[in-house]
Amino acid sequence: MQGVNSFEILYRYRDQFLGGLKTTLLLCAIIWPAGILVGGVLGVAGARWKNLVGRPSRTLSFVLSGIPILVFLFWLHYPLQYALNIVINPFYTAAAALAIVNTLLVADLIRGVLNDFPTQYLEAAKVCGLSSRTTILRIQLPIIFRQVIPPILNTQVAMLQATLFASLISVDEIFRIAQRINSEIYRPVEIYTSLAILFLIVCLPLHGLAEWLRLRFTRNLSER
Amino acid sequence: MLSGKGISKAFGKTSVLRDVDVEVHPGEITVVIGPSGSGKSTMLRALSLLGPPDTGSITIDDRVFEFPLHNPVVRNAPWPEVTVVFQQLFLWPHLTLRQNIDLPAAENRPARSCADIQELVEEFELEPFIGRYPNEVSLGQRQRAALVRAIALKPRYLLLDEITSALDIEHVSKVLNRLEKLQKENTGILVITHLIGFARRSADRVLFLENGQVLASGDPSLLVSPDNERLRKFLSLVENAV
């Protein structure tokens, strides 16, 4: 294995890497939609019912933000399952833990954008005689979407990177595969660089899309 | 007639309007002057029912709104029959200036015709940047667009809050000429402004507000020979500043 580079390692172990990437993307296929949908509903509900939903959700998110994802995942997998005397496939534990984190992050984002929505635009709509339907569809939702979509995309990229922690509870995602290959050939620099290349291929387009959406659609709301 | 009788409003313990009477007649221009923080914008918001007063009554033609309201939501609100151009214009940031003007006009009939709106766009020299977004044009250009958005709705009463503050002399003159045209079309206009010359020339009634109270009101001759000492001082300060 003397003199191999990251691309050669990627090629040589492509089946293992692709298997790991598939598991990672499967995790994302659960945590992304779950986080966006449930977080979206929770965020809207939190902005609408500030005390009933907003405050508990904010508190939960605040507490969870102080706990490393790694530890949260560990708690859910080992002590909790031991306490409940059940055994769950670690893939589902990881999916559930990361979906909870994603849900709370998305809910925070959406609640924040809704709470900070400049009500003056709604007043302008009122005095211009716009109906409630037109105000929601043509004024409120487009402004909210423009503000919220780029940070949500960035959060999803962060969640994709957080799937690496699933290796702690033995999920055969891409990081665990990389570790396994490393234990065979001991080329950590090249192997983890290969991993970085794979992540760049997936993350960069998402980051680029978020940035493009931000530049193209978000507007200065300050009127300065 | 659009009128407010005995309107008072407080924010917490701070009283912002105290027993203010104001009238805007169709086909007439009411000019409100006064120092910053005197309650002019709050009065305008109260009259338009956007920021309803705590006490008093607002009458819009045959509709009377008595305050305090039993229900906190104003029902049968008069918009856009009464419309407002705010000091901070609040053009919708995701729509171009053209869309900002066309969306309300399309939703409200009878608004002005497309040809009339185009005439307004040309009169206020918006054409070269009408396809741009509000954050891509200057404050003065936004002020003109916000004014066209309101005029396009053909309101019966038009309430304007310092809408010429960022305009050059040429455009101020165009705006004021348009207001005089609207007056002839029987639109009732209330203008908050520091343009004392305009008030003297075109106003039908003038209100001087300070500390939330009307200190002087009457026809524009009030501005020529004020008998209120505070108004006299205010006018001399404004005129020296110009």
mmCIF file of N, CA and C in Angstrom, chain B residues 162-208:
data_model
loop_
_atom_site.group_PDB
_atom_site.id
_atom_site.type_symbol
_atom_site.label_atom_id
_atom_site.label_comp_id
_atom_site.label_asym_id
_atom_site.label_seq_id
_atom_site.Cartn_x
_atom_site.Cartn_y
_atom_site.Cartn_z
ATOM 1 N N GLU B 162 -44.744 62.325 6.138
ATOM 2 C CA GLU B 162 -43.388 62.782 5.748
ATOM 3 C C GLU B 162 -42.919 62.126 4.457
ATOM 4 N N ILE B 163 -43.751 62.183 3.428
ATOM 5 C CA ILE B 163 -43.389 61.410 2.235
ATOM 6 C C ILE B 163 -42.433 62.146 1.302
ATOM 7 N N THR B 164 -42.089 63.368 1.637
ATOM 8 C CA THR B 164 -41.160 64.071 0.747
ATOM 9 C C THR B 164 -39.776 64.229 1.387
ATOM 10 N N SER B 165 -39.557 63.548 2.506
ATOM 11 C CA SER B 165 -38.324 63.799 3.267
ATOM 12 C C SER B 165 -37.047 63.479 2.490
ATOM 13 N N ALA B 166 -37.124 62.527 1.539
ATOM 14 C CA ALA B 166 -35.887 62.157 0.826
ATOM 15 C C ALA B 166 -35.922 62.593 -0.641
ATOM 16 N N LEU B 167 -36.848 63.513 -0.968
ATOM 17 C CA LEU B 167 -36.968 63.902 -2.378
ATOM 18 C C LEU B 167 -36.234 65.204 -2.655
ATOM 19 N N ASP B 168 -35.752 65.330 -3.902
ATOM 20 C CA ASP B 168 -35.153 66.610 -4.288
ATOM 21 C C ASP B 168 -36.279 67.599 -4.612
ATOM 22 N N ILE B 169 -35.909 68.866 -4.745
ATOM 23 C CA ILE B 169 -36.895 69.935 -4.928
ATOM 24 C C ILE B 169 -37.828 69.656 -6.101
ATOM 25 N N GLU B 170 -37.231 69.152 -7.190
ATOM 26 C CA GLU B 170 -38.036 68.915 -8.394
ATOM 27 C C GLU B 170 -39.134 67.879 -8.134
ATOM 28 N N HIS B 171 -38.732 66.793 -7.445
ATOM 29 C CA HIS B 171 -39.720 65.748 -7.177
ATOM 30 C C HIS B 171 -40.710 66.159 -6.088
ATOM 31 N N VAL B 172 -40.244 66.957 -5.126
ATOM 32 C CA VAL B 172 -41.180 67.469 -4.107
ATOM 33 C C VAL B 172 -42.279 68.242 -4.819
ATOM 34 N N SER B 173 -41.859 69.069 -5.768
ATOM 35 C CA SER B 173 -42.831 69.903 -6.481
ATOM 36 C C SER B 173 -43.813 69.023 -7.256
ATOM 37 N N LYS B 174 -43.318 67.951 -7.876
ATOM 38 C CA LYS B 174 -44.210 67.026 -8.607
ATOM 39 C C LYS B 174 -45.214 66.373 -7.665
ATOM 40 N N VAL B 175 -44.715 65.944 -6.504
ATOM 41 C CA VAL B 175 -45.603 65.285 -5.538
ATOM 42 C C VAL B 175 -46.673 66.265 -5.074
ATOM 43 N N LEU B 176 -46.258 67.480 -4.759
ATOM 44 C CA LEU B 176 -47.223 68.453 -4.244
ATOM 45 C C LEU B 176 -48.259 68.818 -5.310
ATOM 46 N N ASN B 177 -47.796 68.914 -6.569
ATOM 47 C CA ASN B 177 -48.752 69.180 -7.656
ATOM 48 C C ASN B 177 -49.750 68.051 -7.779
ATOM 49 N N ARG B 178 -49.264 66.820 -7.625
ATOM 50 C CA ARG B 178 -50.168 65.673 -7.713
ATOM 51 C C ARG B 178 -51.178 65.700 -6.566
ATOM 52 N N LEU B 179 -50.726 66.103 -5.384
ATOM 53 C CA LEU B 179 -51.653 66.181 -4.247
ATOM 54 C C LEU B 179 -52.755 67.195 -4.538
ATOM 55 N N GLU B 180 -52.376 68.297 -5.171
ATOM 56 C CA GLU B 180 -53.392 69.303 -5.519
ATOM 57 C C GLU B 180 -54.377 68.749 -6.554
ATOM 58 N N LYS B 181 -53.855 67.917 -7.472
ATOM 59 C CA LYS B 181 -54.751 67.268 -8.456
ATOM 60 C C LYS B 181 -55.716 66.328 -7.747
ATOM 61 N N LEU B 182 -55.187 65.565 -6.798
ATOM 62 C CA LEU B 182 -56.034 64.618 -6.047
ATOM 63 C C LEU B 182 -57.115 65.371 -5.283
ATOM 64 N N GLN B 183 -56.716 66.521 -4.765
ATOM 65 C CA GLN B 183 -57.662 67.358 -4.015
ATOM 66 C C GLN B 183 -58.830 67.733 -4.940
ATOM 67 N N LYS B 184 -58.486 68.062 -6.181
ATOM 68 C CA LYS B 184 -59.538 68.436 -7.146
ATOM 69 C C LYS B 184 -60.411 67.236 -7.511
ATOM 70 N N GLU B 185 -59.852 66.018 -7.373
ATOM 71 C CA GLU B 185 -60.649 64.799 -7.637
ATOM 72 C C GLU B 185 -61.505 64.435 -6.419
ATOM 73 N N ASN B 186 -61.521 65.317 -5.421
ATOM 74 C CA ASN B 186 -62.330 65.139 -4.207
ATOM 75 C C ASN B 186 -61.734 64.150 -3.195
ATOM 76 N N THR B 187 -60.439 63.900 -3.299
ATOM 77 C CA THR B 187 -59.787 63.052 -2.293
ATOM 78 C C THR B 187 -59.476 63.905 -1.063
ATOM 79 N N GLY B 188 -59.785 63.358 0.104
ATOM 80 C CA GLY B 188 -59.405 64.045 1.343
ATOM 81 C C GLY B 188 -57.975 63.659 1.693
ATOM 82 N N ILE B 189 -57.136 64.654 1.953
ATOM 83 C CA ILE B 189 -55.719 64.341 2.169
ATOM 84 C C ILE B 189 -55.262 64.888 3.518
ATOM 85 N N LEU B 190 -54.532 64.071 4.253
ATOM 86 C CA LEU B 190 -53.874 64.548 5.471
ATOM 87 C C LEU B 190 -52.372 64.358 5.265
ATOM 88 N N VAL B 191 -51.630 65.434 5.434
ATOM 89 C CA VAL B 191 -50.184 65.363 5.209
ATOM 90 C C VAL B 191 -49.442 65.783 6.467
ATOM 91 N N ILE B 192 -48.541 64.924 6.910
ATOM 92 C CA ILE B 192 -47.611 65.320 7.967
ATOM 93 C C ILE B 192 -46.368 65.815 7.247
ATOM 94 N N THR B 193 -45.995 67.044 7.457
ATOM 95 C CA THR B 193 -44.863 67.587 6.701
ATOM 96 C C THR B 193 -44.212 68.749 7.441
ATOM 97 N N HIS B 194 -42.998 69.063 7.017
ATOM 98 C CA HIS B 194 -42.336 70.279 7.494
ATOM 99 C C HIS B 194 -42.305 71.332 6.388
ATOM 100 N N LEU B 195 -43.002 71.055 5.269
ATOM 101 C CA LEU B 195 -43.009 72.008 4.150
ATOM 102 C C LEU B 195 -44.047 73.101 4.430
ATOM 103 N N ILE B 196 -43.610 74.096 5.156
ATOM 104 C CA ILE B 196 -44.537 75.148 5.590
ATOM 105 C C ILE B 196 -45.077 75.929 4.391
ATOM 106 N N GLY B 197 -44.224 76.102 3.361
ATOM 107 C CA GLY B 197 -44.658 76.818 2.155
ATOM 108 C C GLY B 197 -45.836 76.114 1.507
ATOM 109 N N PHE B 198 -45.760 74.798 1.407
ATOM 110 C CA PHE B 198 -46.852 74.007 0.834
ATOM 111 C C PHE B 198 -48.113 74.159 1.683
ATOM 112 N N ALA B 199 -47.921 74.124 2.992
ATOM 113 C CA ALA B 199 -49.069 74.247 3.898
ATOM 114 C C ALA B 199 -49.748 75.609 3.696
ATOM 115 N N ARG B 200 -48.945 76.650 3.574
ATOM 116 C CA ARG B 200 -49.522 77.994 3.396
ATOM 117 C C ARG B 200 -50.278 78.088 2.081
ATOM 118 N N ARG B 201 -49.685 77.455 1.046
ATOM 119 C CA ARG B 201 -50.254 77.606 -0.292
ATOM 120 C C ARG B 201 -51.472 76.706 -0.501
ATOM 121 N N SER B 202 -51.398 75.456 -0.044
ATOM 122 C CA SER B 202 -52.413 74.485 -0.473
ATOM 123 C C SER B 202 -53.316 73.952 0.635
ATOM 124 N N ALA B 203 -52.934 74.110 1.884
ATOM 125 C CA ALA B 203 -53.739 73.485 2.945
ATOM 126 C C ALA B 203 -55.071 74.196 3.117
ATOM 127 N N ASP B 204 -56.063 73.416 3.483
ATOM 128 C CA ASP B 204 -57.358 74.001 3.847
ATOM 129 C C ASP B 204 -57.439 74.161 5.352
ATOM 130 N N ARG B 205 -56.760 73.287 6.047
ATOM 131 C CA ARG B 205 -56.682 73.430 7.500
ATOM 132 C C ARG B 205 -55.319 72.945 7.975
ATOM 133 N N VAL B 206 -54.898 73.510 9.081
ATOM 134 C CA VAL B 206 -53.565 73.210 9.623
ATOM 135 C C VAL B 206 -53.711 72.848 11.093
ATOM 136 N N LEU B 207 -52.916 71.873 11.501
ATOM 137 C CA LEU B 207 -52.928 71.445 12.904
ATOM 138 C C LEU B 207 -51.504 71.508 13.422
ATOM 139 N N PHE B 208 -51.298 72.126 14.550
ATOM 140 C CA PHE B 208 -49.966 72.121 15.152
ATOM 141 C C PHE B 208 -50.031 71.262 16.413
#
